[in-house]
Short mmCIF file of C-alpha atoms in Angstrom, two decimals:
data_model
loop_
_atom_site.label_atom_id
_atom_site.label_comp_id
_atom_site.label_asym_id
_atom_site.label_seq_id
_atom_site.Cartn_x
_atom_site.Cartn_y
_atom_site.Cartn_z
CA MET Q 139 29.24 -12.69 -11.24
CA LEU Q 140 26.27 -11.31 -9.32
CA PRO Q 141 26.26 -12.02 -5.55
CA LEU Q 142 24.09 -14.92 -4.41
CA TRP Q 143 22.46 -12.76 -1.71
CA PRO Q 144 22.50 -9.17 -3.02
CA ASN Q 145 21.95 -6.14 -0.85
CA GLN Q 146 18.34 -5.04 -0.47
CA LEU Q 147 16.70 -1.66 -0.20
CA LEU Q 148 13.19 -1.75 1.27
CA VAL Q 149 11.49 1.56 0.67
CA THR Q 150 8.12 3.03 1.59
CA LEU Q 151 7.19 6.21 -0.23
CA SER Q 152 4.29 8.57 0.33
CA ALA Q 153 3.63 12.23 -0.42
CA THR Q 154 4.66 13.13 3.14
CA HIS Q 155 7.09 10.41 4.19
CA VAL Q 156 10.08 8.36 3.01
CA ALA Q 157 11.52 5.34 4.86
CA VAL Q 158 14.46 3.24 3.67
CA LEU Q 159 15.91 0.06 5.14
CA HIS Q 160 19.25 -1.18 3.72
CA ARG Q 161 20.09 -4.79 4.56
CA THR Q 162 22.33 -7.52 3.23
CA GLY Q 163 23.03 -11.23 3.06
CA LEU Q 164 21.16 -14.36 4.00
CA THR Q 165 20.76 -13.09 7.57
CA LYS Q 166 19.33 -9.78 6.30
CA LYS Q 167 21.70 -7.78 8.46
CA VAL Q 168 20.56 -4.15 8.69
CA LEU Q 169 23.22 -1.78 7.34
CA ALA Q 170 21.34 1.52 7.49
CA GLN Q 171 17.94 3.06 8.11
CA HIS Q 172 16.58 6.43 7.05
CA GLU Q 173 13.25 8.10 7.69
CA HIS Q 174 12.24 11.59 6.60
CA ALA Q 175 9.10 13.71 6.70
CA VAL Q 176 8.41 15.53 3.43
CA THR Q 177 6.36 18.57 2.40
CA PRO Q 178 4.41 17.63 -0.77
CA ASN Q 179 4.87 19.56 -3.99
CA PRO Q 180 1.49 21.00 -5.06
CA GLU Q 181 2.03 20.18 -8.74
CA HIS Q 182 3.22 16.58 -8.34
CA ILE Q 183 2.57 15.37 -4.80
CA TRP Q 184 5.25 12.68 -5.15
CA GLN Q 185 8.03 14.94 -6.44
CA ALA Q 186 9.49 16.05 -3.09
CA SER Q 187 9.46 12.46 -1.81
CA LEU Q 188 11.23 11.24 -4.93
CA GLN Q 189 13.90 13.92 -4.54
CA THR Q 190 14.37 12.89 -0.90
CA LEU Q 191 14.71 9.24 -1.92
CA ALA Q 192 17.28 10.19 -4.56
CA ARG Q 193 19.35 12.03 -1.95
CA ILE Q 194 19.18 9.04 0.44
CA LEU Q 195 20.34 6.66 -2.29
CA VAL Q 196 23.33 8.88 -3.06
CA GLU Q 197 24.26 8.96 0.65
CA LEU Q 198 23.92 5.19 0.99
CA ALA Q 199 26.12 4.50 -2.04
CA ALA Q 200 24.68 0.97 -2.21
CA PRO Q 201 26.67 -1.55 -4.29
CA ARG Q 202 25.77 -2.05 -7.94
CA HIS Q 203 22.85 -4.43 -8.56
CA THR Q 204 21.37 -3.82 -5.09
CA ALA Q 205 17.72 -4.90 -5.30
CA MET Q 206 15.13 -2.26 -4.38
CA GLN Q 207 11.56 -3.16 -3.41
CA LEU Q 208 9.43 -0.05 -3.32
CA THR Q 209 6.04 0.29 -1.64
CA LEU Q 210 3.73 3.23 -2.31
CA GLU Q 211 1.40 4.39 0.42
CA SER Q 212 -2.20 5.20 -0.43
CA ASP Q 213 -1.84 8.94 -0.95
CA LEU Q 214 0.03 7.99 -4.15
CA VAL Q 215 -2.38 5.24 -5.23
CA ARG Q 216 -6.06 5.07 -6.17
CA TYR Q 217 -8.18 1.95 -5.74
CA LEU Q 218 -11.51 0.61 -6.86
CA VAL Q 219 -13.24 -2.76 -7.12
CA LEU Q 220 -15.00 -3.74 -10.36
CA PRO Q 221 -18.18 -5.82 -9.93
CA PRO Q 222 -18.34 -9.43 -11.17
CA THR Q 223 -19.03 -9.96 -14.85
CA LEU Q 224 -21.23 -12.56 -16.54
CA LYS Q 225 -18.50 -13.72 -18.91
CA HIS Q 226 -14.74 -13.79 -19.21
CA ILE Q 227 -13.09 -10.62 -20.53
CA SER Q 228 -9.44 -10.19 -21.48
CA ILE Q 229 -7.04 -8.28 -19.28
CA THR Q 230 -6.96 -5.53 -21.93
CA GLU Q 231 -10.75 -5.19 -21.80
CA LYS Q 232 -10.72 -5.28 -18.01
CA THR Q 233 -8.08 -2.54 -17.85
CA ALA Q 234 -10.12 -0.36 -20.21
CA TYR Q 235 -13.19 -1.00 -18.05
CA ALA Q 236 -11.20 -0.01 -14.96
CA GLN Q 237 -9.91 3.14 -16.64
CA ALA Q 238 -13.47 4.18 -17.46
CA ALA Q 239 -14.52 3.52 -13.85
CA PHE Q 240 -11.57 5.49 -12.48
CA ARG Q 241 -12.28 8.35 -14.88
CA GLU Q 242 -15.88 8.55 -13.70
CA VAL Q 243 -14.60 9.16 -10.16
CA PHE Q 244 -11.35 11.10 -10.68
CA GLY Q 245 -11.72 12.77 -14.08
CA ALA Q 246 -9.41 13.09 -17.07
CA GLU Q 247 -6.19 12.78 -15.02
CA VAL Q 248 -6.79 9.01 -15.15
CA LEU Q 249 -5.44 9.03 -18.72
CA ASN Q 250 -1.96 9.54 -17.22
CA TRP Q 251 -2.25 6.65 -14.75
CA ALA Q 252 -0.85 3.14 -14.93
CA ILE Q 253 -3.65 0.74 -13.98
CA GLN Q 254 -3.25 -2.81 -12.72
CA CYS Q 255 -6.16 -5.23 -12.25
CA ASP Q 256 -6.22 -8.44 -10.25
CA ASP Q 257 -6.55 -11.51 -12.45
CA VAL Q 258 -9.63 -13.25 -11.03
CA ALA Q 259 -12.50 -15.34 -12.34
CA PRO Q 260 -15.40 -13.40 -13.95
CA ALA Q 261 -17.72 -14.34 -11.07
CA LYS Q 262 -15.54 -12.49 -8.54
CA PRO Q 263 -15.01 -8.74 -7.96
CA THR Q 264 -11.76 -7.36 -9.39
CA MET Q 265 -9.45 -5.23 -7.26
CA CYS Q 266 -7.74 -2.46 -9.26
CA ALA Q 267 -4.98 0.02 -8.41
CA ALA Q 268 -3.80 3.09 -10.32
CA ILE Q 269 -0.49 4.96 -10.04
CA ASP Q 270 0.78 8.07 -11.83
CA GLN Q 271 2.63 6.79 -14.90
CA THR Q 272 5.17 9.62 -14.65
CA LEU Q 273 6.08 8.52 -11.12
CA LEU Q 274 6.80 5.00 -12.38
CA ILE Q 275 8.98 6.37 -15.18
CA GLU Q 276 10.92 8.55 -12.71
CA LEU Q 277 11.43 5.62 -10.31
CA HIS Q 278 12.92 3.47 -13.07
CA ALA Q 279 15.14 6.35 -14.16
CA LEU Q 280 16.35 6.86 -10.58
CA ALA Q 281 17.19 3.17 -10.18
CA GLU Q 282 19.11 3.15 -13.46
CA LYS Q 283 21.04 6.29 -12.48
CA GLN Q 284 22.07 4.68 -9.17
CA SER Q 285 22.88 1.31 -10.84
CA ILE Q 286 20.40 -0.53 -8.62
CA VAL Q 287 17.69 -2.97 -9.67
CA LEU Q 288 14.09 -1.90 -9.12
CA LYS Q 289 12.57 -5.29 -8.36
CA SER Q 290 9.01 -4.17 -7.64
CA VAL Q 291 6.71 -1.20 -7.16
CA GLN Q 292 3.61 -2.16 -5.23
CA PRO Q 293 0.88 -0.39 -3.26
CA TYR Q 294 1.26 -0.81 0.49
CA PHE Q 295 -2.35 -1.95 0.80
CA VAL Q 296 -1.89 -4.66 -1.84
CA ARG Q 297 1.36 -5.92 -0.32
CA ALA Q 298 -0.26 -6.07 3.11
CA ILE Q 299 -3.33 -7.89 1.78
CA ASN Q 300 -1.05 -10.49 0.18
CA GLY Q 301 0.93 -10.88 3.39
CA LEU Q 302 -2.26 -11.31 5.41
CA ALA Q 303 -3.87 -13.74 2.96
CA ASN Q 304 -4.21 -16.57 5.48
CA ALA Q 305 -5.87 -14.35 8.06
CA LEU Q 306 -8.22 -12.83 5.48
CA HIS Q 307 -9.23 -16.12 3.84
CA LYS Q 308 -12.74 -16.22 5.33
CA ILE Q 309 -13.01 -12.78 6.89
CA GLU Q 310 -16.29 -10.85 7.12
CA GLY Q 311 -16.53 -7.12 7.75
CA ILE Q 312 -14.11 -4.21 7.41
CA VAL Q 313 -10.32 -4.41 7.17
CA ALA Q 314 -8.54 -1.16 8.06
CA MET Q 315 -4.91 -0.47 7.13
CA VAL Q 316 -3.29 2.37 9.11
CA GLU Q 317 -0.60 4.24 7.19
CA HIS Q 318 1.23 7.49 8.00
CA SER Q 319 -1.39 9.85 6.65
CA ARG Q 320 -4.31 7.70 5.49
CA LEU Q 321 -6.63 4.90 6.54
CA VAL Q 322 -7.54 2.38 3.87
CA PHE Q 323 -10.84 0.55 4.41
CA ALA Q 324 -11.69 -2.63 2.54
CA THR Q 325 -15.03 -4.44 2.83
CA PHE Q 326 -14.77 -8.23 2.81
CA HIS Q 327 -17.50 -10.84 2.25
CA HIS Q 328 -16.41 -14.47 2.74
CA GLY Q 329 -12.78 -13.43 2.32
CA ILE Q 330 -13.39 -11.52 -0.93
CA CYS Q 331 -12.75 -7.77 -1.16
CA THR Q 332 -15.83 -5.99 -2.53
CA GLN Q 333 -15.08 -2.31 -1.79
CA ILE Q 334 -12.03 -0.11 -1.08
CA ARG Q 335 -11.98 3.44 0.26
CA SER Q 336 -9.24 5.64 1.71
CA GLN Q 337 -9.47 8.47 4.21
CA ALA Q 338 -6.97 11.12 5.32
CA ILE Q 339 -6.26 10.82 9.03
CA ALA Q 340 -5.19 13.09 11.87
CA LEU Q 341 -2.64 12.13 14.51
CA ASP Q 342 -5.22 10.28 16.62
CA TRP Q 343 -6.73 8.02 13.97
CA GLN Q 344 -8.69 6.00 16.53
CA GLN Q 345 -10.86 9.01 17.31
CA GLN Q 346 -11.90 9.13 13.65
CA LEU Q 347 -12.87 5.46 13.41
CA PRO Q 348 -16.42 5.66 14.86
CA GLU Q 349 -17.45 8.44 12.47
CA ILE Q 350 -15.89 6.71 9.46
CA LEU Q 351 -17.58 3.42 10.33
CA ALA Q 352 -20.91 5.18 10.77
CA ARG Q 353 -20.61 6.58 7.24
CA THR Q 354 -19.64 3.14 5.98
CA MET Q 355 -22.81 1.61 7.40
CA VAL Q 356 -24.90 4.23 5.60
CA LEU Q 357 -23.28 3.26 2.29
CA GLU Q 358 -23.05 -0.49 2.95
CA ASP Q 359 -25.76 -1.54 5.37
CA ASP Q 360 -25.13 -5.28 4.88
CA VAL Q 361 -21.55 -5.21 6.23
CA ALA Q 362 -20.78 -7.37 9.25
CA ARG Q 363 -19.98 -5.14 12.24
CA VAL Q 364 -16.45 -6.47 12.60
CA ILE Q 365 -13.38 -4.34 11.96
CA SER Q 366 -9.93 -5.95 11.64
CA ILE Q 367 -7.11 -3.44 12.03
CA TYR Q 368 -3.58 -3.76 10.63
CA ALA Q 369 -1.49 -1.04 12.30
CA PRO Q 370 2.16 -2.14 12.58
CA ALA Q 371 3.27 1.33 13.68
CA HIS Q 372 0.84 1.18 16.63
CA LYS Q 373 1.47 -2.29 18.06
CA ALA Q 374 1.88 -0.94 21.58
CA SER Q 375 -1.37 1.05 21.48
CA ALA Q 376 -4.55 -0.45 22.89
CA LEU Q 377 -7.47 -0.49 20.46
CA ALA Q 378 -10.30 1.65 21.81
CA PRO Q 379 -13.75 -0.02 21.86
CA ILE Q 380 -16.37 1.16 19.35
CA THR Q 381 -20.05 0.78 20.20
CA HIS Q 382 -21.75 -2.04 18.25
CA TRP Q 383 -18.48 -3.12 16.63
CA GLN Q 384 -16.20 -6.08 17.28
CA ILE Q 385 -12.55 -5.07 16.93
CA LYS Q 386 -9.70 -7.41 15.98
CA ARG Q 387 -6.01 -6.77 15.42
CA LEU Q 388 -4.21 -8.17 12.39
CA GLY Q 389 -0.50 -8.96 12.28
CA LEU Q 390 2.05 -10.79 10.17
CA SER Q 391 2.87 -13.43 12.78
CA ASN Q 392 3.85 -15.92 10.07
CA LYS Q 393 6.55 -13.62 8.72
CA GLN Q 394 10.11 -13.17 9.91
CA ALA Q 395 10.13 -10.13 12.17
CA LEU Q 396 12.32 -7.17 11.33
CA PRO Q 397 14.69 -5.85 14.02
CA GLN Q 398 12.91 -3.75 16.63
CA THR Q 399 14.77 -0.67 15.45
CA ALA Q 400 13.32 -0.98 11.94
CA TYR Q 401 10.50 1.23 10.79
CA PRO Q 402 7.13 -0.41 11.54
CA LEU Q 403 5.56 0.38 8.17
CA LEU Q 404 8.26 -1.76 6.56
CA GLU Q 405 7.03 -4.79 8.50
CA VAL Q 406 4.85 -5.86 5.62
CA MET Q 407 7.94 -6.23 3.42
CA ALA Q 408 9.84 -8.64 5.70
#
């Protein structure tokens, strides 16, 4: 018989970083934590991270049927938003439409991507995410080899947006997600995401914000000058003012907090 409250592995994976939280039971007691910096492989930027994760799983020796929830940071994911359509189209047609849109931006490599589109009404923009299909295959093979259950693979940005749904319900302006090596910017109108972009960041990401926002205003001059920042790894840092912009901080206050020793970027998975 399977345990009522199986062990859990919460994992964030990027080209440069791997974090794993192993917890168990109804109380979600933390059994182990691992965090490693990784040097990306030039051929497959996720390969070194996947090898590191495999080594961690061997060391943990988690019980059979442990459930793994895996979150991919934005250096391993591509995003776009399809404009509203005049009539309903099937999910197959929408995915083909998204693939064509991705290919226009990223080229023929899109043919090897797994694409997922949000299921929304035709009158609303559609958020889409794309992940290397080979990475997904390798993740499932790794889980099977370790006799654990891969419960979900989800982009960090998407998981955070879902977790922040109440706060974003009527939001206007820019939402910025701060990850280890990238900033993800989403434009919101009346709580609806209409544009997504990502930007590589240096150590001091706040110094880059004014320039990035200035470029955003050139591309989207009708955006409300409000930026809402979700930066769980920088809770203790004051947000520097930006001329002509109102700055807000987003947080998952309605979620159960992880222990203080847990890795901040796993907060969204609590």
